[in-house]
Structures are given as C-alpha cells and as structure tokens.
Amino acid sequence: MYYDNKIWIAKGENPVYLLPDKANRHGLIAGATGTGKTVTLKVLAESFSDCGVPVFLADVKGDLAGLAVQGSENPKIQERVEELGVEGFKYSAYPVRFWDIYGECGHPVRTTVSEMGALMLARLLGLNETQTGVLSIIFRIADDKGLLLIDMKDLRAMVQYVGEHAKEFTLEYGSISTQSVGAILRSLVALEDQGGNLFFGEPDLDVNDWIQTAPDGRGYINILHSVKLIHSPVLYSTFLLWMLSELFETLPEVGDVDKPKMVFFFDEAHLLFKDAPKVLLQKIEQVVRLIRSKGVGIYFVTQNPSDLPDEILGQLGNRIQHALRAFTPSDQKYVKAAAQTFRANPKFNVESVISELSIGEALISCLDENGSPNIVERAFILPPQSHIGTIDEAVRRQIILSCPMREKYAQMIDNESAYEILKDREKKQQLDTKLNNQGQKEQYNSARRVNSSSSARRVSSGRKKTGKSFIEKAANSAANTIGREIGRTLIRGILGSLRK
C-alpha cells in the first residue's frame, strides 16, 4: 500500500515501510510453501503500481492474474485490516497487461536468436563446453557474413551450413567437429518441442513497452503467464535472464532515483541458478550488481535464501522472510543461515522466530534513508486490494483484446534472414551446377559430332583412294599379262625359225 510517499508493507509493533528511493537496491521474498509469499508479492506489486512504477512478474500458478480485478468483501481481509489499523483501505483493480511466450493467455513474447546470444542459447540447448564453443563460432560466422539469425529455422540453416563447410572455416575460426554440429541440431529439435519456435521471431519485444504507466499515473503490471512455461524450467529461467539482460543493455544510466523505473519479480528464482555454468553465473551477478544504476529493482522470490548464491544475496538490501520449517538437521542449518542475514532485534531471537511465524507473518528488514539495513521487525503483511485467486478467462480475453500491444505483437512476421539467404545461395549453386553440367554435356556432344564427321571424311577419303588403286592395279596387271603372252609368242616363233 502506497502511503505517505512510502510503501507500507506490514505492521507489527510499528508500521514497516520500503522506501521507494531504495527499492532499486533489490530484495528477497523467501519462505516455505503456503506461508504467504504470493500475497506479499501482490501487495508489493500493487504498491509499486500505485506510486507510478511499472512492474514485471511471472505468474507460475495463475493466481497473480487477480491483480486485474477489484477485490471483493472478504471476512479474513476485513479482519486483518481492522487488526492492523489500516486506514483508507479500499478494494481496487490494477492496470494489467498479460503476456505469454506461447501466445495463448497473453500477448506473444519474442526475441531473435541473435539477441539471445550464444551463451544463453547454449544453456537453453543444454550444450557442454565444447558444443558451446562451436555454437559461438557459428554465431561469429553468421555475424561476419551478415546473416541475421532471427528464428529457429535461421539457426538450423546456419548450423547445417557451417557443418557442411567446416573444413573451410576451421583455419580461421577453429575446429568444428561433426559430432558437435549434430548435438546442436538434436538440441534444437528438443527446444522446438518445448515451444522455442514460438519464442524466437519477429516482431521481437521492445522492453520499453514494459516500462509504461496507465492514464491514471499508475504503473502497468506486466504479467507473464507461466503456468505452462514453468514445466520447461530451463526455458523459463533463461527467458527471465534474457529479460534482465535486455533491460540492462537497453536502459540508460540514471544513478540514484526517487523511485525505480521498473521493478522485476523473479518467482521460483532457484531455477535461474540450478546447473548454470560458471560463466553464466558471473553474468547474472554482473547484471544484478549493475542494473540498479539503470533504475531497475530485482526481487527474487524463492523458498529458502540458500537457493541463491552468496554473491547474489549480498546484493539484496530489502528482505522479507516468511516461515521456514526445520524438520531435519539440514533444515535447521538453513534456518540459522537465514537468521544471520538480518540485523538482530534485541526483543526476540530471530532464529527461533523464523520457525514460529504464522501464515502472512514475516521478518522484514528494509534499507533506511542512509541505505543501511533496519533492525529486523516481526510483522503481518498488509492484505491485497485486488482479487485473490484466478480470474475468469473471458475477463482475461477482454483485457488482451483491448490492449494496444495486441496489434503490435499478435502477428508473427517472417523477414528475410539467414534461412532465406542460404536457401537462395543453395538454389543458385544448384542452378550453376546444372548449367555447368549441361555446358559440359553440350561440349562433349559437340566434340563427338566433330570427331564423327572427321572420321567419316577419313573413311570416305580412304575408300576413294583404295578404289582408284585397285583399277589401276587391275589395268596394270592385265597389261602386264598381255605383254608377257605376246613376248612368249614372239620368243617361241623366233626359236622355231632357228631350228629349221
């Protein structure tokens, strides 16, 4: 609840506030299942919206959609309002925009393969270090050759192209093994089965569309419908990481601000760090550390603070800890670690209280005016003003249809990119090869005709010469025979005369 230029979160012995100008120092909402984390998230989202700050959050159970609908009279809420002495409480609906990677329960959310980058895409594909290196080479070749990687068919075509010409690229870019290329192609098939072909494309998301305020001055609450998406945890976490990276790379430096330009809630935050390679963890840490200077606050929502790396926990200034259950020695260790993150309150033992908290109750420590953590307070979270629970699908559909974002993102556009260019080249090469083969065949046939004609002339010439020689030889033979007979007759006559 936004009250007296402060965000009123809860009340114990005293009201507990989160200061808007310290909201970009990030925060944590932790607690076991069923302890009230979702309600706390809703109360914070409503409060940020009331003070004109746009919000992004992922709805993994479908119940955060209730922010779009005004709350109704509820005995438990009324009891909590009276118990905490909340003056001016009123039920209210909030300006909401629904988004969905699958385009089913919200406006489609897309990015391009190039914008995702090789590092995050490698995690999305589940590639090992060697395969990641090959994917980086493929991205570099595409960049050097001016081939845009927009959607999945672009990436597939590019991987196949590099695989077919691996020997040509090896000396310039490094070794490209057939096995790695095959592994990348297999992973692309798996990603397509998870809906990756819907996530990559154009028009791609303009993050500035998420940093807008409604006509009444309240910040829009952008809800990513993640009921289906959460079943693909790597896709879910990689998308949210990409979103953070886009905000970090797109927004200008603003330094200290009176209130954030945007607040980003990362539910099921442990999925972001699970099995993430070291280089990706370093990137996450860098984004979390530096994005606050862009005016963006990140709030991680998870069951246990130990789900997050220490490097990330150290960046979270505002903390809300719901109950943790200590049933095993391991659980007790986590409870002790969580208690040590708070600035102690001499009025109670933090470690003991963490296990005693009731539903909707939390230990809270926010930053003071000087940026230092306040002493931890035990307090009850204020009730939300919007509807608690899911909403009717007809209401959701009406909100989607009336939103100006629908016209911008509803229809996917297939612009010319790597796939089309490589296919055109392939067709041209096939045509050139065909024409070349036809030319060679024509030259061969022409040569055969020439050779055949020359042979015919030689045979004909030979035959003419052979005929003439035979006649001459026959005539000469006849003349010689006659001459010999005449000669013999004359000789016989002369010899006869001598004898007489």
Coordinates of N, CA and C in Angstrom, one line a residue, residues 52 86 92 125 299 437 480:
G52 N 3.4 4.7 -9.3 CA 3.8 5.0 -10.7 C 5.0 4.2 -11.2
V86 N -5.4 -0.4 9.4 CA -5.1 0.2 8.1 C -6.2 1.2 7.7
S92 N -9.4 -2.6 -5.1 CA -9.1 -1.9 -6.3 C -8.6 -2.9 -7.4
L125 N 19.9 -24.9 -24.7 CA 20.0 -26.1 -25.5 C 20.7 -27.2 -24.7
Y299 N 13.6 -8.4 -7.5 CA 13.1 -9.0 -6.2 C 13.0 -10.5 -6.5
N437 N 26.9 -28.5 -65.9 CA 26.9 -29.8 -66.4 C 26.3 -29.9 -67.8
N480 N 50.2 -56.2 -118.1 CA 51.4 -57.0 -117.9 C 51.2 -58.4 -118.4

